[in-house]
Coordinates of C-alpha atoms and ligand atoms in Angstrom, one line a residue:
M157 CA 0.1 0.0 0.0
E158 CA 1.2 3.4 -1.0
K159 CA 2.1 5.5 2.1
R160 CA 0.5 8.7 2.7
Y161 CA 3.6 10.6 3.6
N162 CA 7.1 10.4 2.7
S163 CA 8.9 7.9 4.7
Y164 CA 12.7 8.3 5.5
V165 CA 12.8 4.4 5.8
G166 CA 11.1 4.3 2.2
Y167 CA 13.7 6.9 1.3
F168 CA 16.9 4.5 1.9
K169 CA 14.9 1.3 0.4
E170 CA 14.2 3.6 -2.6
R171 CA 17.7 5.1 -3.1
Y172 CA 20.2 2.3 -1.8
G173 CA 17.7 -1.0 -2.4
E174 CA 17.9 -1.8 1.3
R175 CA 17.2 -0.9 4.9
L176 CA 20.0 0.7 6.4
Q177 CA 19.7 0.8 10.1
K178 CA 21.1 3.4 12.5
I179 CA 23.3 2.4 15.0
V180 CA 23.9 5.1 18.0
I181 CA 27.6 6.0 18.9
D182 CA 28.5 8.0 22.0
A183 CA 31.8 9.1 20.8
G184 CA 32.3 11.1 24.5
F185 CA 31.3 14.6 23.1
S186 CA 29.8 17.3 25.4
C187 CA 28.0 20.6 24.1
P188 CA 28.6 23.8 24.6
N189 CA 25.4 24.6 26.6
R190 CA 27.0 22.2 29.1
D191 CA 30.7 22.4 29.2
G192 CA 30.6 26.4 29.7
S193 CA 31.5 27.4 26.4
L194 CA 28.0 28.9 26.4
G195 CA 26.7 27.8 29.6
T196 CA 26.8 24.9 32.1
G197 CA 22.8 24.2 32.8
G198 CA 22.0 22.6 29.4
C199 CA 18.7 22.8 27.5
T200 CA 15.8 22.8 30.2
Y201 CA 14.3 19.7 28.7
C202 CA 17.8 17.7 28.4
D203 CA 18.9 14.4 30.0
N204 CA 20.8 12.4 27.2
A205 CA 20.6 9.5 29.5
A206 CA 17.3 9.2 28.5
F207 CA 18.2 8.4 24.7
H208 CA 20.9 6.0 25.1
P209 CA 20.7 2.3 24.0
A210 CA 22.6 0.2 26.4
Y211 CA 25.4 -1.0 23.8
S212 CA 26.6 3.0 23.0
S213 CA 29.1 4.4 25.8
P214 CA 31.7 6.6 25.5
D215 CA 34.1 4.0 27.6
K216 CA 33.8 1.7 24.5
S217 CA 35.8 2.5 20.9
I218 CA 33.7 3.1 18.4
K219 CA 34.4 -0.4 16.3
W220 CA 33.4 -1.9 19.7
Q221 CA 29.8 0.0 19.6
I222 CA 29.5 -0.4 16.2
E223 CA 29.7 -4.3 16.7
E224 CA 27.5 -4.6 19.5
G225 CA 25.1 -2.2 17.8
I226 CA 25.2 -4.5 14.8
E227 CA 24.7 -7.4 16.9
F228 CA 21.7 -5.8 18.8
H229 CA 20.1 -5.0 15.6
R230 CA 20.6 -8.1 13.8
R231 CA 18.5 -9.9 16.5
R232 CA 15.4 -7.5 15.9
Y233 CA 15.8 -6.4 12.0
R234 CA 17.1 -9.1 10.1
T235 CA 16.8 -7.4 6.7
A236 CA 19.6 -4.8 7.6
S237 CA 23.0 -5.5 6.0
R238 CA 24.4 -2.5 6.0
Y239 CA 24.3 0.3 8.5
L240 CA 24.6 4.0 9.4
A241 CA 27.1 5.1 12.5
Y242 CA 24.5 7.6 14.3
F243 CA 26.4 10.2 16.3
Q244 CA 24.0 11.1 18.9
P245 CA 24.1 12.2 22.1
Y246 CA 25.1 15.6 22.7
S247 CA 26.8 18.1 19.9
N248 CA 28.8 15.6 17.5
T249 CA 30.8 18.4 15.6
H250 CA 31.5 20.3 19.2
A251 CA 35.5 19.3 19.0
P252 CA 38.4 20.6 16.9
L253 CA 38.2 19.0 13.2
S254 CA 41.3 17.0 13.8
D255 CA 39.1 15.0 16.5
L256 CA 36.2 14.6 14.3
K257 CA 38.3 13.4 11.3
R258 CA 39.6 10.4 13.9
L259 CA 36.1 9.8 15.3
Y260 CA 34.1 9.9 12.1
G261 CA 36.9 7.9 10.1
E262 CA 36.8 5.1 12.8
A263 CA 33.0 4.7 11.8
L264 CA 33.3 4.8 8.1
S265 CA 36.6 2.4 7.9
H266 CA 34.0 -0.6 9.5
P267 CA 33.1 -2.5 6.5
D268 CA 29.2 -2.6 7.3
V269 CA 29.0 0.9 7.4
A270 CA 27.6 2.7 5.1
G271 CA 27.7 6.3 6.3
I272 CA 27.7 8.5 9.0
V273 CA 24.7 10.6 10.6
I274 CA 25.7 13.4 12.8
G275 CA 23.6 15.0 15.3
T276 CA 24.5 18.5 16.2
R277 CA 23.4 22.2 17.1
P278 CA 23.5 24.6 14.6
D279 CA 26.2 27.1 16.0
C280 CA 28.5 23.9 16.5
V281 CA 29.7 23.8 12.9
D282 CA 31.8 26.2 10.8
D283 CA 32.9 26.5 6.9
E284 CA 36.0 24.4 7.7
K285 CA 33.8 21.5 9.4
L286 CA 31.1 21.7 6.6
D287 CA 33.8 21.5 3.9
Y288 CA 35.5 18.5 5.2
L289 CA 32.2 16.8 5.5
A290 CA 31.1 17.5 1.9
G291 CA 34.2 15.9 0.8
L292 CA 33.6 12.8 2.8
S293 CA 30.0 12.7 1.2
R294 CA 31.3 12.2 -1.9
D295 CA 32.1 8.6 -1.3
K296 CA 30.0 7.7 1.8
I297 CA 26.5 8.8 3.2
V298 CA 26.9 11.7 5.1
I299 CA 23.9 13.2 6.9
I300 CA 24.1 15.9 9.3
E301 CA 20.9 16.5 11.7
Y302 CA 20.5 19.8 13.2
G303 CA 18.5 20.1 16.9
I304 CA 16.4 23.2 15.9
E305 CA 13.5 22.6 18.6
S306 CA 11.5 25.4 17.9
V307 CA 11.3 28.7 15.3
Y308 CA 10.4 30.9 18.0
D309 CA 13.3 32.6 19.4
R310 CA 11.2 33.6 22.6
T311 CA 11.0 29.7 23.2
L312 CA 14.4 29.0 22.4
K313 CA 15.5 31.7 25.1
R314 CA 12.6 29.9 27.4
I315 CA 14.3 26.6 27.4
N316 CA 17.9 28.0 27.3
R317 CA 19.1 26.8 24.1
C318 CA 21.5 29.5 23.6
H319 CA 21.1 29.9 20.2
T320 CA 18.7 31.7 17.7
Y321 CA 16.4 30.2 15.0
G322 CA 18.5 32.4 12.5
Q323 CA 21.5 30.3 13.4
S324 CA 19.7 27.2 12.4
V325 CA 18.4 28.9 9.0
E326 CA 22.1 29.8 8.3
S327 CA 23.7 26.3 9.1
I328 CA 21.3 24.6 7.1
R329 CA 21.6 26.9 4.2
K330 CA 25.3 26.0 4.5
S331 CA 25.0 22.7 4.8
T332 CA 22.6 22.4 1.7
E333 CA 24.7 24.5 -0.6
R334 CA 27.8 22.0 -0.2
G335 CA 25.5 19.1 -1.3
L336 CA 25.1 17.4 2.5
M337 CA 22.0 15.7 3.2
T338 CA 20.6 17.9 6.2
G339 CA 17.5 16.9 8.6
A340 CA 16.2 19.2 11.2
H341 CA 14.6 18.4 14.5
F342 CA 11.6 20.0 16.3
I343 CA 9.9 19.7 19.4
F344 CA 6.1 20.0 19.7
G345 CA 4.6 21.2 23.2
L346 CA 7.1 23.4 24.6
P347 CA 6.3 26.2 27.0
G348 CA 4.3 29.0 25.8
E349 CA 3.7 27.8 22.3
S350 CA 0.0 27.2 21.3
K351 CA -1.0 24.7 19.0
E352 CA -1.5 27.1 16.0
E353 CA 1.9 28.3 16.5
M354 CA 3.1 24.7 16.3
L355 CA 1.1 24.3 12.9
A356 CA 2.8 27.2 11.5
V357 CA 6.0 25.8 12.2
A358 CA 5.0 23.9 8.9
H359 CA 5.2 27.0 6.7
E360 CA 8.9 27.9 8.5
V361 CA 10.2 24.1 7.8
N362 CA 8.8 24.6 4.0
K363 CA 11.3 27.6 3.7
L364 CA 14.0 25.4 4.9
P365 CA 16.3 23.3 2.0
V366 CA 16.1 20.2 4.2
H367 CA 15.7 16.8 3.1
S368 CA 14.4 15.2 6.2
A369 CA 12.7 16.3 9.6
K370 CA 12.1 14.6 12.5
F371 CA 9.5 15.5 15.3
H372 CA 9.0 14.8 19.0
Q373 CA 6.2 15.3 21.2
L374 CA 7.7 17.1 24.6
Q375 CA 8.4 14.6 27.3
I376 CA 9.2 15.9 30.7
I377 CA 12.1 13.8 32.1
K378 CA 12.2 13.6 35.6
G379 CA 14.8 15.8 37.3
T380 CA 15.2 18.2 34.6
P381 CA 14.5 22.0 35.3
M382 CA 11.5 21.5 33.0
E383 CA 10.0 19.1 35.4
K384 CA 10.2 22.1 38.0
E385 CA 8.8 24.6 35.2
F386 CA 5.5 22.2 34.5
R387 CA 4.7 21.7 38.2
E388 CA 5.0 25.6 38.8
H389 CA 3.3 26.6 35.5
P390 CA 1.4 24.0 34.0
E391 CA -0.9 26.1 32.2
D392 CA 2.1 27.2 30.1
F393 CA 2.3 23.4 28.4
I394 CA 0.1 21.9 26.1
Q395 CA 0.1 18.2 26.7
F396 CA -2.1 16.1 24.0
S397 CA -3.5 13.2 24.4
L398 CA -2.2 10.3 22.0
E399 CA -5.3 10.8 20.0
E400 CA -4.9 14.8 19.9
Y401 CA -1.3 14.4 19.3
I402 CA -2.0 12.1 15.6
D403 CA -4.6 14.3 14.7
F404 CA -2.5 17.5 15.2
F405 CA 0.4 15.6 13.5
V406 CA -2.2 14.9 10.6
D407 CA -3.0 18.5 10.3
F408 CA 0.6 19.5 10.5
L409 CA 1.7 17.0 7.5
E410 CA -1.4 18.7 5.1
L411 CA 0.8 21.6 5.3
L412 CA 4.1 20.3 4.7
R413 CA 6.3 20.2 1.7
P414 CA 6.0 16.7 -0.3
D415 CA 9.4 16.2 -0.7
I416 CA 10.6 16.3 3.1
Y417 CA 11.1 13.0 4.5
I418 CA 9.6 12.2 7.8
E419 CA 12.2 10.3 10.1
R420 CA 10.2 10.2 12.9
F421 CA 6.6 12.1 14.2
A422 CA 6.8 11.1 17.9
G423 CA 9.2 10.0 20.4
E424 CA 9.4 6.9 22.8
V425 CA 11.4 7.3 26.1
P426 CA 11.5 4.4 28.7
P427 CA 8.5 5.3 30.7
R428 CA 11.2 5.4 34.2
F429 CA 12.5 8.6 32.7
I430 CA 9.2 10.2 32.1
K431 CA 7.4 12.6 34.7
E432 CA 4.3 13.0 33.0
S433 CA 3.7 10.3 30.5
P434 CA 0.0 10.5 29.2
W435 CA 0.3 8.0 26.6
G436 CA 1.8 5.2 28.9
S437 CA 4.4 3.4 26.9
V438 CA 3.6 3.2 23.5
R439 CA 6.2 1.8 21.0
N440 CA 7.2 3.3 17.9
T441 CA 5.8 0.8 15.6
E442 CA 2.4 1.3 17.3
L443 CA 2.7 5.3 16.9
L444 CA 3.3 4.4 13.1
R445 CA 0.3 2.2 12.7
L446 CA -1.8 4.8 14.5
L447 CA -0.5 7.7 12.2
E448 CA -1.2 5.9 8.9
K449 CA -5.1 4.9 10.2
R450 CA -5.7 8.2 10.8
L451 CA -4.4 9.5 7.4
E452 CA -6.6 6.8 5.8
E453 CA -9.7 7.7 7.9
R454 CA -9.5 11.5 6.9
G455 CA -8.6 10.5 3.4
T456 CA -5.5 13.1 3.1
R457 CA -1.8 12.9 2.8
Q458 CA 1.4 14.7 3.4
S459 CA 1.2 18.2 1.4
A460 CA -2.7 17.8 0.9
R461 CA -3.0 21.7 2.0
F462 CA 0.7 22.5 1.2
T463 CA 0.9 26.3 -0.7
L464 CA 3.9 27.8 -1.6
Ligands
LIG1966 S1 19.7 19.1 24.3 FE1 21.9 18.8 23.3 S2 22.1 21.2 23.2 FE2 20.6 20.9 24.7 S3 22.1 20.7 26.8 FE3 21.5 18.7 25.9 S4 23.0 18.1 24.7 FE4 23.2 20.4 25.0

């Protein structure tokens, strides 16, 4: 059955003839919002421990993490034969270029690794690093994913991101100008944003030359400053029920440009990490099934209401 949205998994199958499985690598990076370059407190919602699979740890070499990651995924997805090393936790370009060359080089030298995916902040790249990545992308898959989170500067300030939306726009432009495959990550439900403002994010994303986008509902992690803020000002947060979120995302998809690949539209975090977990512990496959079912019921699809 033809999908009603542009699926990221489908892109790889179509382009490379196979599923490429991401393996999360923790290469021991920090981020400028934690190591004192910009601040020490971090973004108010952040707890990177919430997003680590068990096999990824900076105590292990990159090769070791890849081997364990392959073993982990082989037991689950027997269809994958090649992998993407996903430098995910913290800001994975926040180091001198010589370190990046060594770390990415180690991942790319593994025979089963087809490429790398680099998660980072928009203020952690420069021309030199982007030129280097563009060079690598001539032989290997190289994808850069920027954490943008919100298009509203007042929200970015409130969640202590310590960068502006303008910086995101600029880094995406510089990356795509060099031919890099570029993704963007956003969070829905950040404090102070109305549902209408969240829907209007689609119009901003449409202006960005991104290849893919990833969305998460806000999940409030125990022990973070956001947990405290939520307790003190619950009225500032829109907490979608699962049904409301699926409908909201269908509305959002209708406004989105047709060529943008959707990597993820909602997140699962192990329930032990979640302070407010209105959805229970629903798995990603179930979320995707619910999205497809709702698109079908509403007889709609990505870009159904897209206008230039
Ligand atoms: S969300 Fe990213 S940028 Fe923000 S503190 Fe955490 S690692 Fe740093």
